[in-house]
Amino acid sequence: MKIRSLELETVCGITSRLPDNILPEIAFAGKSNVGKSSLINGLLNRKSFARTSSQPGKTQTINFYNINNFMYCVDLPGYGFAKVSKEIQEKWGRMIENYLQKSKVLKAVFLLIDIRHEPSENDVNMYRWILSNGYKPIIIATKLDKINRSQVQKHIKLIRAKLETDNNTVIIPFSAETKQGRDEIWELIDEMTGWVEPEK
């Protein structure tokens, strides 16, 4: 998909009412500091549209980005951020669950996992939780440029084993630096939303 128009249309906090969208939605979940904002900026060809930060836990709202007036990219709050109180974490959790259960137009959930490390307990819980809400997560293994190419398959195998995925689960290695994996992610999104590039 070529980005022709882009707008941060809706920002939902803990007490906000979720929008009743009719355009297809694609959601992105991941623990704090996994590179979610960098991935979204990379997909949208913008340097700092989604705010990136070295400080984890920056995304504390559900952000709906309207792309080409055709679909929404939905940025979910990062999970597993220790410096946020348990009570706030639980509220974020309920907010995400509420979204997963209530959206009528959510086509897929991409779950971001740092390729350098074995998935954490929080990652495993999130993966199972998304499954239990009726979605089959597509895994994006972020920070690909931080490991040697020879190590990639070994790390992907580790992610599969820890999450106990089936063989059909898609895992896409991604680098925000080199944009490797970007085209594969867009191909999947285009397929799931039914996007066809307009003829010139």
PDB file of N, CA and C in Angstrom, residues 25-73:
ATOM      1  N   GLU A  25      -9.514  -2.709  10.585  1.00  0.00           N
ATOM      2  CA  GLU A  25      -8.467  -2.358  11.540  1.00  0.00           C
ATOM      3  C   GLU A  25      -7.417  -3.465  11.605  1.00  0.00           C
ATOM      4  N   ILE A  26      -6.155  -3.055  11.732  1.00  0.00           N
ATOM      5  CA  ILE A  26      -5.036  -3.972  11.968  1.00  0.00           C
ATOM      6  C   ILE A  26      -4.355  -3.480  13.239  1.00  0.00           C
ATOM      7  N   ALA A  27      -4.248  -4.332  14.253  1.00  0.00           N
ATOM      8  CA  ALA A  27      -3.716  -3.888  15.550  1.00  0.00           C
ATOM      9  C   ALA A  27      -2.289  -4.392  15.762  1.00  0.00           C
ATOM     10  N   PHE A  28      -1.519  -3.592  16.519  1.00  0.00           N
ATOM     11  CA  PHE A  28      -0.128  -3.934  16.848  1.00  0.00           C
ATOM     12  C   PHE A  28       0.032  -3.947  18.365  1.00  0.00           C
ATOM     13  N   ALA A  29       0.490  -5.084  18.882  1.00  0.00           N
ATOM     14  CA  ALA A  29       0.698  -5.238  20.326  1.00  0.00           C
ATOM     15  C   ALA A  29       2.151  -5.629  20.576  1.00  0.00           C
ATOM     16  N   GLY A  30       2.652  -5.316  21.754  1.00  0.00           N
ATOM     17  CA  GLY A  30       4.024  -5.696  22.097  1.00  0.00           C
ATOM     18  C   GLY A  30       4.409  -5.084  23.424  1.00  0.00           C
ATOM     19  N   LYS A  31       5.418  -5.684  24.051  1.00  0.00           N
ATOM     20  CA  LYS A  31       5.805  -5.128  25.350  1.00  0.00           C
ATOM     21  C   LYS A  31       6.528  -3.798  25.159  1.00  0.00           C
ATOM     22  N   SER A  32       6.609  -3.054  26.249  1.00  0.00           N
ATOM     23  CA  SER A  32       7.261  -1.742  26.205  1.00  0.00           C
ATOM     24  C   SER A  32       8.680  -1.866  25.662  1.00  0.00           C
ATOM     25  N   ASN A  33       9.048  -0.933  24.800  1.00  0.00           N
ATOM     26  CA  ASN A  33      10.401  -0.859  24.238  1.00  0.00           C
ATOM     27  C   ASN A  33      10.747  -1.972  23.245  1.00  0.00           C
ATOM     28  N   VAL A  34       9.726  -2.637  22.689  1.00  0.00           N
ATOM     29  CA  VAL A  34      10.005  -3.696  21.711  1.00  0.00           C
ATOM     30  C   VAL A  34      10.206  -3.107  20.310  1.00  0.00           C
ATOM     31  N   GLY A  35       9.893  -1.792  20.162  1.00  0.00           N
ATOM     32  CA  GLY A  35      10.078  -1.150  18.858  1.00  0.00           C
ATOM     33  C   GLY A  35       8.783  -0.972  18.097  1.00  0.00           C
ATOM     34  N   LYS A  36       7.666  -0.879  18.828  1.00  0.00           N
ATOM     35  CA  LYS A  36       6.355  -0.773  18.177  1.00  0.00           C
ATOM     36  C   LYS A  36       6.194   0.542  17.419  1.00  0.00           C
ATOM     37  N   SER A  37       6.555   1.656  18.075  1.00  0.00           N
ATOM     38  CA  SER A  37       6.448   2.960  17.405  1.00  0.00           C
ATOM     39  C   SER A  37       7.381   3.028  16.196  1.00  0.00           C
ATOM     40  N   SER A  38       8.582   2.451  16.348  1.00  0.00           N
ATOM     41  CA  SER A  38       9.542   2.433  15.218  1.00  0.00           C
ATOM     42  C   SER A  38       9.003   1.612  14.056  1.00  0.00           C
ATOM     43  N   LEU A  39       8.351   0.490  14.366  1.00  0.00           N
ATOM     44  CA  LEU A  39       7.750  -0.337  13.320  1.00  0.00           C
ATOM     45  C   LEU A  39       6.647   0.443  12.604  1.00  0.00           C
ATOM     46  N   ILE A  40       5.760   1.075  13.378  1.00  0.00           N
ATOM     47  CA  ILE A  40       4.648   1.808  12.771  1.00  0.00           C
ATOM     48  C   ILE A  40       5.175   2.950  11.906  1.00  0.00           C
ATOM     49  N   ASN A  41       6.175   3.683  12.408  1.00  0.00           N
ATOM     50  CA  ASN A  41       6.787   4.752  11.603  1.00  0.00           C
ATOM     51  C   ASN A  41       7.394   4.186  10.323  1.00  0.00           C
ATOM     52  N   GLY A  42       8.037   3.015  10.441  1.00  0.00           N
ATOM     53  CA  GLY A  42       8.644   2.366   9.270  1.00  0.00           C
ATOM     54  C   GLY A  42       7.592   1.960   8.248  1.00  0.00           C
ATOM     55  N   LEU A  43       6.479   1.416   8.727  1.00  0.00           N
ATOM     56  CA  LEU A  43       5.401   1.009   7.818  1.00  0.00           C
ATOM     57  C   LEU A  43       4.772   2.221   7.135  1.00  0.00           C
ATOM     58  N   LEU A  44       4.659   3.314   7.894  1.00  0.00           N
ATOM     59  CA  LEU A  44       3.977   4.497   7.373  1.00  0.00           C
ATOM     60  C   LEU A  44       4.914   5.452   6.638  1.00  0.00           C
ATOM     61  N   ASN A  45       6.207   5.088   6.563  1.00  0.00           N
ATOM     62  CA  ASN A  45       7.198   5.950   5.895  1.00  0.00           C
ATOM     63  C   ASN A  45       7.289   7.334   6.532  1.00  0.00           C
ATOM     64  N   ARG A  46       7.172   7.380   7.848  1.00  0.00           N
ATOM     65  CA  ARG A  46       7.303   8.643   8.578  1.00  0.00           C
ATOM     66  C   ARG A  46       8.382   8.480   9.625  1.00  0.00           C
ATOM     67  N   LYS A  47       9.110   9.574   9.873  1.00  0.00           N
ATOM     68  CA  LYS A  47      10.197   9.475  10.854  1.00  0.00           C
ATOM     69  C   LYS A  47       9.672   9.431  12.282  1.00  0.00           C
ATOM     70  N   SER A  48       8.685  10.272  12.593  1.00  0.00           N
ATOM     71  CA  SER A  48       8.250  10.333  13.989  1.00  0.00           C
ATOM     72  C   SER A  48       6.756  10.588  14.112  1.00  0.00           C
ATOM     73  N   PHE A  49       5.993   9.862  13.283  1.00  0.00           N
ATOM     74  CA  PHE A  49       4.542  10.022  13.365  1.00  0.00           C
ATOM     75  C   PHE A  49       4.032   9.374  14.650  1.00  0.00           C
ATOM     76  N   ALA A  50       4.411   8.103  14.845  1.00  0.00           N
ATOM     77  CA  ALA A  50       4.166   7.471  16.146  1.00  0.00           C
ATOM     78  C   ALA A  50       5.360   7.838  17.015  1.00  0.00           C
ATOM     79  N   ARG A  51       5.102   8.359  18.195  1.00  0.00           N
ATOM     80  CA  ARG A  51       6.203   8.861  19.021  1.00  0.00           C
ATOM     81  C   ARG A  51       7.057   7.716  19.558  1.00  0.00           C
ATOM     82  N   THR A  52       8.341   7.785  19.261  1.00  0.00           N
ATOM     83  CA  THR A  52       9.265   6.786  19.789  1.00  0.00           C
ATOM     84  C   THR A  52       9.959   7.376  21.007  1.00  0.00           C
ATOM     85  N   SER A  53      10.401   6.499  21.886  1.00  0.00           N
ATOM     86  CA  SER A  53      11.059   6.979  23.102  1.00  0.00           C
ATOM     87  C   SER A  53      11.972   5.899  23.639  1.00  0.00           C
ATOM     88  N   SER A  54      13.089   6.326  24.225  1.00  0.00           N
ATOM     89  CA  SER A  54      13.963   5.351  24.889  1.00  0.00           C
ATOM     90  C   SER A  54      13.369   4.990  26.248  1.00  0.00           C
ATOM     91  N   GLN A  55      12.363   5.762  26.632  1.00  0.00           N
ATOM     92  CA  GLN A  55      11.692   5.504  27.911  1.00  0.00           C
ATOM     93  C   GLN A  55      10.518   4.558  27.657  1.00  0.00           C
ATOM     94  N   PRO A  56      10.561   3.337  28.219  1.00  0.00           N
ATOM     95  CA  PRO A  56       9.478   2.385  27.955  1.00  0.00           C
ATOM     96  C   PRO A  56       8.154   2.894  28.490  1.00  0.00           C
ATOM     97  N   GLY A  57       7.072   2.342  27.955  1.00  0.00           N
ATOM     98  CA  GLY A  57       5.746   2.678  28.458  1.00  0.00           C
ATOM     99  C   GLY A  57       5.203   3.981  27.928  1.00  0.00           C
ATOM    100  N   LYS A  58       5.736   4.446  26.783  1.00  0.00           N
ATOM    101  CA  LYS A  58       5.323   5.748  26.250  1.00  0.00           C
ATOM    102  C   LYS A  58       3.889   5.699  25.712  1.00  0.00           C
ATOM    103  N   THR A  59       3.540   4.603  25.015  1.00  0.00           N
ATOM    104  CA  THR A  59       2.183   4.495  24.484  1.00  0.00           C
ATOM    105  C   THR A  59       1.252   4.047  25.602  1.00  0.00           C
ATOM    106  N   GLN A  60       0.418   4.970  26.078  1.00  0.00           N
ATOM    107  CA  GLN A  60      -0.481   4.649  27.182  1.00  0.00           C
ATOM    108  C   GLN A  60      -1.938   4.746  26.751  1.00  0.00           C
ATOM    109  N   THR A  61      -2.130   4.864  25.447  1.00  0.00           N
ATOM    110  CA  THR A  61      -3.474   4.983  24.891  1.00  0.00           C
ATOM    111  C   THR A  61      -3.578   4.039  23.695  1.00  0.00           C
ATOM    112  N   ILE A  62      -4.811   3.825  23.231  1.00  0.00           N
ATOM    113  CA  ILE A  62      -4.994   3.108  21.965  1.00  0.00           C
ATOM    114  C   ILE A  62      -5.111   4.173  20.882  1.00  0.00           C
ATOM    115  N   ASN A  63      -4.175   4.151  19.940  1.00  0.00           N
ATOM    116  CA  ASN A  63      -4.121   5.178  18.895  1.00  0.00           C
ATOM    117  C   ASN A  63      -4.582   4.600  17.555  1.00  0.00           C
ATOM    118  N   PHE A  64      -5.536   5.281  16.939  1.00  0.00           N
ATOM    119  CA  PHE A  64      -6.092   4.825  15.659  1.00  0.00           C
ATOM    120  C   PHE A  64      -5.576   5.736  14.545  1.00  0.00           C
ATOM    121  N   TYR A  65      -4.735   5.173  13.656  1.00  0.00           N
ATOM    122  CA  TYR A  65      -4.193   5.925  12.521  1.00  0.00           C
ATOM    123  C   TYR A  65      -5.010   5.583  11.269  1.00  0.00           C
ATOM    124  N   ASN A  66      -5.644   6.606  10.694  1.00  0.00           N
ATOM    125  CA  ASN A  66      -6.423   6.403   9.476  1.00  0.00           C
ATOM    126  C   ASN A  66      -5.475   6.481   8.275  1.00  0.00           C
ATOM    127  N   ILE A  67      -5.413   5.400   7.507  1.00  0.00           N
ATOM    128  CA  ILE A  67      -4.522   5.335   6.347  1.00  0.00           C
ATOM    129  C   ILE A  67      -5.360   5.325   5.065  1.00  0.00           C
ATOM    130  N   ASN A  68      -5.133   6.324   4.224  1.00  0.00           N
ATOM    131  CA  ASN A  68      -5.790   6.422   2.903  1.00  0.00           C
ATOM    132  C   ASN A  68      -7.321   6.408   2.988  1.00  0.00           C
ATOM    133  N   ASN A  69      -7.869   6.761   4.160  1.00  0.00           N
ATOM    134  CA  ASN A  69      -9.324   6.652   4.368  1.00  0.00           C
ATOM    135  C   ASN A  69      -9.837   5.269   3.979  1.00  0.00           C
ATOM    136  N   PHE A  70      -8.965   4.267   4.155  1.00  0.00           N
ATOM    137  CA  PHE A  70      -9.312   2.893   3.770  1.00  0.00           C
ATOM    138  C   PHE A  70      -9.238   1.934   4.953  1.00  0.00           C
ATOM    139  N   MET A  71      -8.309   2.179   5.870  1.00  0.00           N
ATOM    140  CA  MET A  71      -8.098   1.255   6.990  1.00  0.00           C
ATOM    141  C   MET A  71      -7.504   1.996   8.188  1.00  0.00           C
ATOM    142  N   TYR A  72      -7.496   1.313   9.334  1.00  0.00           N
ATOM    143  CA  TYR A  72      -6.859   1.857  10.536  1.00  0.00           C
ATOM    144  C   TYR A  72      -5.705   0.962  10.977  1.00  0.00           C
ATOM    145  N   CYS A  73      -4.606   1.609  11.301  1.00  0.00           N
ATOM    146  CA  CYS A  73      -3.501   0.955  12.004  1.00  0.00           C
ATOM    147  C   CYS A  73      -3.728   1.307  13.481  1.00  0.00           C
TER     148      CYS A  73
END
